[in-house]
Amino acid sequence: MSANTFGTHFRLTSFGESHGIALGAVIDGCPAGVLWNHDLLLADLERRRPGQNAVVSQRAEQDTPEVMSGVFENKTLGTPIAVIVRNHDAKSNDYDKIKNQPRAGHADDVWKQKFGHADHRGGGRSSGRETVSRVIGGSVAKMLIHATNPALKIYGFANQIGEFLLTTTERESFFSKVQNADDYSARFPAARHLEVFEALKKAQKEGDSWGGQAEIVVKGVPPGLGQPVFHKLKADLAAAMMSVGATSGFEIGAGTEAISQRGTEFHAQSAQAQADQYGGLRGGITTGEDLILRVSFKPTSSILDVAKRGRHDPCIVPRAIPVLEAMVAMVIADHILWSRLDRA
Amino acid sequence: MSANTFGTHFRLTSFGESHGIALGAVIDGCPAGVLWNHDLLLADLERRRPGQNAVVSQRAEQDTPEVMSGVFENKTLGTPIAVIVRNHDAKSNDYDKIKNQPRAGHADDVWKQKFGHADHRGGGRSSGRETVSRVIGGSVAKMLIHATNPALKIYGFANQIGEFLLTTTERESFFSKVQNADDYSARFPAARHLEVFEALKKAQKEGDSWGGQAEIVVKGVPPGLGQPVFHKLKADLAAAMMSVGATSGFEIGAGTEAISQRGTEFHAQSAQAQADQYGGLRGGITTGEDLILRVSFKPTSSILDVAKRGRHDPCIVPRAIPVLEAMVAMVIADHILWSRLDRA
Amino acid sequence: MSANTFGTHFRLTSFGESHGIALGAVIDGCPAGVLWNHDLLLADLERRRPGQNAVVSQRAEQDTPEVMSGVFENKTLGTPIAVIVRNHDAKSNDYDKIKNQPRAGHADDVWKQKFGHADHRGGGRSSGRETVSRVIGGSVAKMLIHATNPALKIYGFANQIGEFLLTTTERESFFSKVQNADDYSARFPAARHLEVFEALKKAQKEGDSWGGQAEIVVKGVPPGLGQPVFHKLKADLAAAMMSVGATSGFEIGAGTEAISQRGTEFHAQSAQAQADQYGGLRGGITTGEDLILRVSFKPTSSILDVAKRGRHDPCIVPRAIPVLEAMVAMVIADHILWSRLDRA
Amino acid sequence: MSANTFGTHFRLTSFGESHGIALGAVIDGCPAGVLWNHDLLLADLERRRPGQNAVVSQRAEQDTPEVMSGVFENKTLGTPIAVIVRNHDAKSNDYDKIKNQPRAGHADDVWKQKFGHADHRGGGRSSGRETVSRVIGGSVAKMLIHATNPALKIYGFANQIGEFLLTTTERESFFSKVQNADDYSARFPAARHLEVFEALKKAQKEGDSWGGQAEIVVKGVPPGLGQPVFHKLKADLAAAMMSVGATSGFEIGAGTEAISQRGTEFHAQSAQAQADQYGGLRGGITTGEDLILRVSFKPTSSILDVAKRGRHDPCIVPRAIPVLEAMVAMVIADHILWSRLDRA
């Protein structure tokens, strides 16, 4: 049941195997009358695509979305919006070699054990390619958010790439003017981003990979998003983030740093510092302050992958960022709708 | 919709306000024929209860569960299991003072803003008392797990209480023989637990509070739990953990430590070390290895709470552990049922 | 999963066995700020109760609802509303006799076969007593409807009791002034209702039972309720009605009479007649015209029931009406909320 | 939420507008390892297709399904099965005429009012073309049923076409040997089927239309399908049937005939007659006896439709039968899976 559906009111159903005919997304629950922004969809898919620069996996897909339903005369109909993206450059020959040889660190073996029958080509649905569906869902979510809360903006960037950690000064500088992490190599928004890029290229050549951490900041969030108890916004965000492959941790606000904090120190801080520590939530519900969350990633296991040798991602974080942003957008769109049911 | 229901197949619906008539749980989806273990339910509720020792909040509730339905001749009927626990020691007079004065750091103000009408007494459903329902759900989940996977055991303990961090040696010693964290003050399973206890008592006296981190290890997990894509076990566990109040982070396996790891180092480790780093999952699905997760908590905000002054929890971790264990038990029970639908 | 939950946004979770401790209802999804009408709840439970007159089953329950949560200062909180009704007059001794002797026409045997373990006392959850939970859910739904659509009114009445069929004149007379079917014996709203009553009493004495048909008319329905495709209002109403015990058929508007109609005849009718034939829907969505539906019932099988001999319902229709009204109220409340999500 | 998803465990998500790019179905919850029967899918789509004979609507679609995901090496993967069917013969010019002129009896006007923005071409999703998705879902359901309960067979046929009512003798003759209603004109399984055919052709020419009734009989049903209370099999079947366009009534077993029955007469019948009256259920759960249900249809409103003049269906029943069978197959597949969760 619903293993491939995400969300309560704004719902994405994802389908497609990495080396099958197509990936696809059905969004059910997007209200009627939302302006369709096809350029945004194209841009978001392009941002997710590998092969954009030297340090992400080189598989050159052409991710051309085809909108099958739900949009008419450039507006949503309130009916399910189905979008497919066909697979082209599958290179399944690469994968035939490993048919009976599960890839180390991959889900192939557990999947086979669980279902008895599995698609050995490129990971099937445990592949990163599945995130195409999520990005489509996220684009539609952003179109809805644009219609209802135009001031809301989602900023994703790399907070840490291996040993390179964004400093407070670098973060402040990034947020001091309207910026886009896409303008920086590896989406690491600091002057030294080319240094990070070179280090990643070196790691890739050496057959190594790095862990890292992505951060998402949402500005212009309306207060009152999130539902008490099991659908606190942080719970839905955590599920969204941890449903992405290779993730190992989720933090909201102060996150793991809160572990060694004292209450008295905490409450002696400035209001802004307190808000950041809380991450924009109280009791799991948005306050209108910035929503701040971070997602940790393991070093990619594809370094051991015969099929991917030489073209693996040395660090998954840069490429994961558009996917995380998409998931955050869907959670927010879901709760914007949900909040319409709060009061009689 | 379903804001107060948790789970897909094994489903807990939670109800009740902190200072209302009762807290309650309805478990729908527990199969017929599970042996009812009332002693387990009583023990689990007792473990959650404040007032067990000097360093948890002193509100002396008598949490007597009344099973209203779903159990007959000491076995589950396959019908909804409803259990209520009446509220006794509510001291709502304490709360009348703060009727128009939202408690700092609490959800009272956002709740009021969201719903227009709120229960100001003790936080209503944003109170820690709501966890009574979760513990009931967890007990029933354990009864089901006992029927289907009797070897499975859930171990919760404090990994960090403020500045006190459990060492590798202390963790190994704890797991070297069958042990219960409940035998240690503050559920910190180390010889120096009384030292932690004294430090907590001092913090409480000084009106201070600490952050901390709980860890849950599950042994004897069957392989194949979790569903690909949106219901990876780590996604459902993250949602479960982050739905608990005062949480600020979730980690699986290596967690945030994975950020600065390198793939080559990682794969040079022993098989056991790798398993622990993965946290018992591959592709979000259990491998049969130990499931390892950690949850970070903020310092409790009740230090500023007029109503609770002098009887607040100096650190939420010890008391949260039974709740986290309950949530983990429900996620596992849910996926044990779900896995019955994997194959034709 | 959710076998005992009804509704998508306005959700009732029902629990309790006929001869267990209590019946109960948890309503999740009722918005905050709805005025609590306890008198309505008491009146609705009283209307459902057997023993009101000579021709319904004589079990004299005292159905006193206890509101456990979700209501504060006489308004709903937006949190789950839990209400329980304790069982008193259970006479389970009557049922001990039949422990190993399934009651003819009852669900006891299939239930036992399905679940392996069953509650033989009075049918457990397949008993008519389970409808207490539905009536509670319906009362809360009516409170919400009163807050959002005060002009909406639900009229249930007997359209047929055995061979007694309400004539067009009788129906028109009933609707010509504001009336209540409760003012008529057997809820058969015609001058000859005492004749029906006597006939039913005679059937009861003779150990016989009758089939019949209930009709529900809803006036003041807002247009636009129902969702295209799988949640057409008629689909949700049909599920609601057919989830009630002893039902054998559901009709909307012209119903089974439509079978032998011709399109040309149909469209030659007056607008009002056409509206009635459509039953207030087009494409499964309300038009604002009267919603008209009918539910058929089998003759009660309890005539063969040792435990109930002499106090069985000779016809289930009169007693089922408040339950059907409650189910209709919940479907409407659900779709009133749902329609808030139609447009951006 | 989920307005376009049907089922609890075996779930169909339907998408596509009548005159859009394509219709589609995503089936989530079909277990892994089910043999893919593409011929069955082609045959089922062909059976649904208009233009098969003189008396169904003449739009000549080529319904070629493309399986996008979920099937590998001729078996299901346990991942979502997505199938699309492109629209060809849309003749949307016909519909441009009626852009601002809602078609009488159609949902166009209520849809427009509800969503503000609607697809005026051929009814969008309120068109009969949407049933393509249902037929795809039904085919997959049958593949699953074939894997788990190969003896189960679903028989759909016309019980009544306007004034032509199938006699008991005709029904018995039909069931006396393995037969297929498709071998009869208008799926009216009687020797006089050509007479019915001629009458329908005449009605079509005269611009008239007829109501009618379809019947579905399922043989070889396992006992124990259905869940007590809200998901009684009859409730889920009723929702399934009444979600189909132009339906006006649903009956199980004796249906509306039960209204005027007496309990004593009923129980004096033979066991077989009683089973048929109950329709194969007790307490909403299958007994293993034949499942018997009927669905009533209004005369088609397209007689008034400018765009369809001359090529409308004179009676919807023959064409609806494959759709009803598909819906029944999905309900059964859903409950076959669900019953795996009944016992510990």
XYZ file of C-alpha atoms in Angstrom, chain B residues 92-296:
205
model
C -4.785 22.815 36.441
C -4.805 25.674 38.927
C -1.115 26.016 38.211
C -2.108 26.546 34.637
C -4.899 29.026 35.194
C -2.254 31.600 35.966
C -0.829 31.253 32.482
C -4.077 31.218 30.610
C -3.267 34.360 28.712
C 0.478 34.058 28.992
C 1.935 31.517 26.577
C 4.827 29.553 28.044
C 8.202 30.450 26.508
C 9.533 27.799 24.161
C 6.262 25.940 24.246
C 3.872 25.369 21.409
C 1.037 27.212 23.148
C 1.254 30.375 21.093
C 1.607 28.736 17.663
C -1.177 26.330 18.524
C -3.451 29.203 19.494
C -2.598 31.060 16.294
C -3.177 27.979 14.160
C -6.455 26.736 15.568
C -7.950 29.905 16.998
C -9.080 27.941 20.040
C -6.648 26.072 22.274
C -6.442 24.239 25.578
C -4.067 26.325 27.680
C -3.898 23.777 30.453
C -0.506 22.068 30.452
C -0.056 22.171 26.714
C -3.103 20.145 25.741
C -1.865 17.699 23.140
C 1.548 19.321 22.782
C 2.291 18.112 26.309
C 4.615 15.214 27.031
C 1.651 13.502 28.586
C 0.422 12.660 25.079
C 3.176 10.040 24.949
C 1.017 7.784 27.150
C -0.847 6.873 23.947
C 2.385 6.089 22.148
C 3.592 3.831 24.944
C 0.308 1.905 24.806
C 0.717 1.518 21.040
C 4.287 0.368 21.539
C 3.283 -2.265 24.081
C 0.750 -3.748 21.700
C 3.349 -3.641 18.913
C 5.736 -5.585 21.130
C 3.044 -8.187 21.802
C 2.635 -8.654 18.049
C 6.401 -8.767 17.504
C 6.646 -11.337 20.276
C 4.124 -13.484 18.416
C 5.824 -13.212 15.031
C 9.520 -12.558 15.787
C 10.188 -13.576 19.384
C 13.966 -13.090 19.079
C 13.645 -9.386 18.324
C 14.728 -7.091 21.172
C 14.703 -3.292 21.387
C 17.349 -1.614 23.564
C 17.045 2.077 24.328
C 19.586 3.984 26.396
C 21.118 7.417 26.852
C 24.128 7.918 24.604
C 24.712 11.426 25.842
C 23.367 13.505 28.740
C 24.701 17.014 28.435
C 28.462 16.668 28.515
C 28.409 13.014 29.565
C 28.985 10.916 26.434
C 28.904 7.119 26.595
C 32.325 5.766 25.593
C 32.853 2.894 23.175
C 34.089 0.786 26.090
C 30.970 1.583 28.128
C 28.709 0.719 25.180
C 30.537 -2.549 24.547
C 30.372 -3.433 28.207
C 26.617 -2.755 28.221
C 26.035 -5.004 25.238
C 28.423 -7.701 26.413
C 25.725 -9.153 28.627
C 21.930 -8.939 28.555
C 21.201 -5.658 30.270
C 18.536 -3.114 30.831
C 19.244 0.613 30.746
C 16.517 1.010 33.372
C 18.982 -0.338 35.926
C 21.056 2.813 35.517
C 20.265 6.340 36.682
C 19.113 8.520 33.813
C 19.225 5.354 31.655
C 22.912 6.108 31.110
C 24.344 2.564 31.108
C 27.784 3.098 32.580
C 29.427 2.578 35.953
C 29.521 6.352 36.391
C 25.739 6.708 36.107
C 25.409 8.078 39.647
C 27.784 10.866 38.719
C 25.444 11.766 35.860
C 22.506 11.606 38.253
C 24.122 14.033 40.708
C 24.994 16.432 37.908
C 21.386 16.348 36.682
C 20.047 16.976 40.182
C 22.362 19.953 40.461
C 21.181 21.306 37.096
C 17.562 20.906 38.188
C 18.211 22.823 41.419
C 19.955 25.567 39.487
C 16.983 25.879 37.163
C 19.032 24.675 34.238
C 18.463 21.949 31.661
C 20.583 19.890 29.281
C 20.303 18.537 25.791
C 21.239 14.950 25.109
C 20.975 11.999 22.822
C 19.152 8.691 23.035
C 20.228 5.603 21.144
C 18.109 2.649 20.129
C 19.596 -0.667 19.060
C 17.339 -3.423 17.759
C 18.691 -6.963 17.670
C 17.131 -9.935 15.936
C 15.505 -7.858 13.204
C 14.286 -9.964 10.280
C 15.764 -9.008 6.919
C 13.502 -7.375 4.353
C 11.692 -4.802 6.518
C 11.131 -1.441 4.870
C 9.681 -0.521 1.528
C 11.642 1.061 -1.284
C 11.361 4.751 -2.046
C 9.063 6.634 0.381
C 8.719 4.058 3.141
C 12.327 3.083 3.562
C 12.608 1.907 7.141
C 14.866 4.867 7.923
C 12.210 7.274 6.598
C 9.472 5.773 8.769
C 11.802 5.646 11.773
C 12.821 9.272 11.225
C 9.180 10.371 11.096
C 8.455 8.348 14.228
C 11.357 9.826 16.172
C 10.944 13.406 14.988
C 7.249 13.294 15.928
C 8.346 13.217 19.576
C 8.581 16.601 21.288
C 11.922 18.389 21.854
C 13.767 16.287 19.252
C 16.258 18.095 17.054
C 17.969 15.328 15.097
C 17.798 11.758 13.837
C 20.682 9.558 12.773
C 20.899 6.053 11.402
C 24.151 4.089 11.681
C 27.130 6.404 11.194
C 24.741 9.369 11.129
C 26.397 12.767 11.216
C 29.802 11.128 11.564
C 29.416 9.878 8.001
C 29.710 13.472 6.788
C 33.475 13.543 7.116
C 34.147 9.942 6.141
C 35.808 8.785 2.938
C 34.529 5.849 0.924
C 37.895 4.115 0.864
C 38.311 4.301 4.637
C 34.786 3.151 5.110
C 35.129 0.077 2.942
C 38.448 -0.865 4.503
C 36.627 -1.492 7.780
C 35.610 -4.887 9.155
C 32.252 -6.284 8.068
C 30.864 -5.655 11.566
C 32.035 -2.054 11.588
C 30.510 -1.519 8.135
C 27.210 -3.014 9.293
C 27.142 -0.635 12.267
C 27.920 2.299 10.001
C 25.024 1.348 7.734
C 22.883 0.993 10.857
C 21.422 -2.350 9.768
C 19.905 -1.103 6.504
C 20.795 -1.198 2.822
C 18.662 0.830 0.481
C 16.392 1.525 3.433
C 15.646 -2.167 3.978
C 16.815 -4.272 6.941
C 19.602 -6.762 6.320
C 19.141 -8.739 9.523
C 22.040 -6.882 11.143
C 21.515 -4.707 14.228
C 19.361 -1.654 13.613
C 21.125 1.366 15.168
C 19.662 4.843 15.473
C 20.107 7.928 17.586
C 17.842 10.841 18.461
C 19.044 14.264 19.592
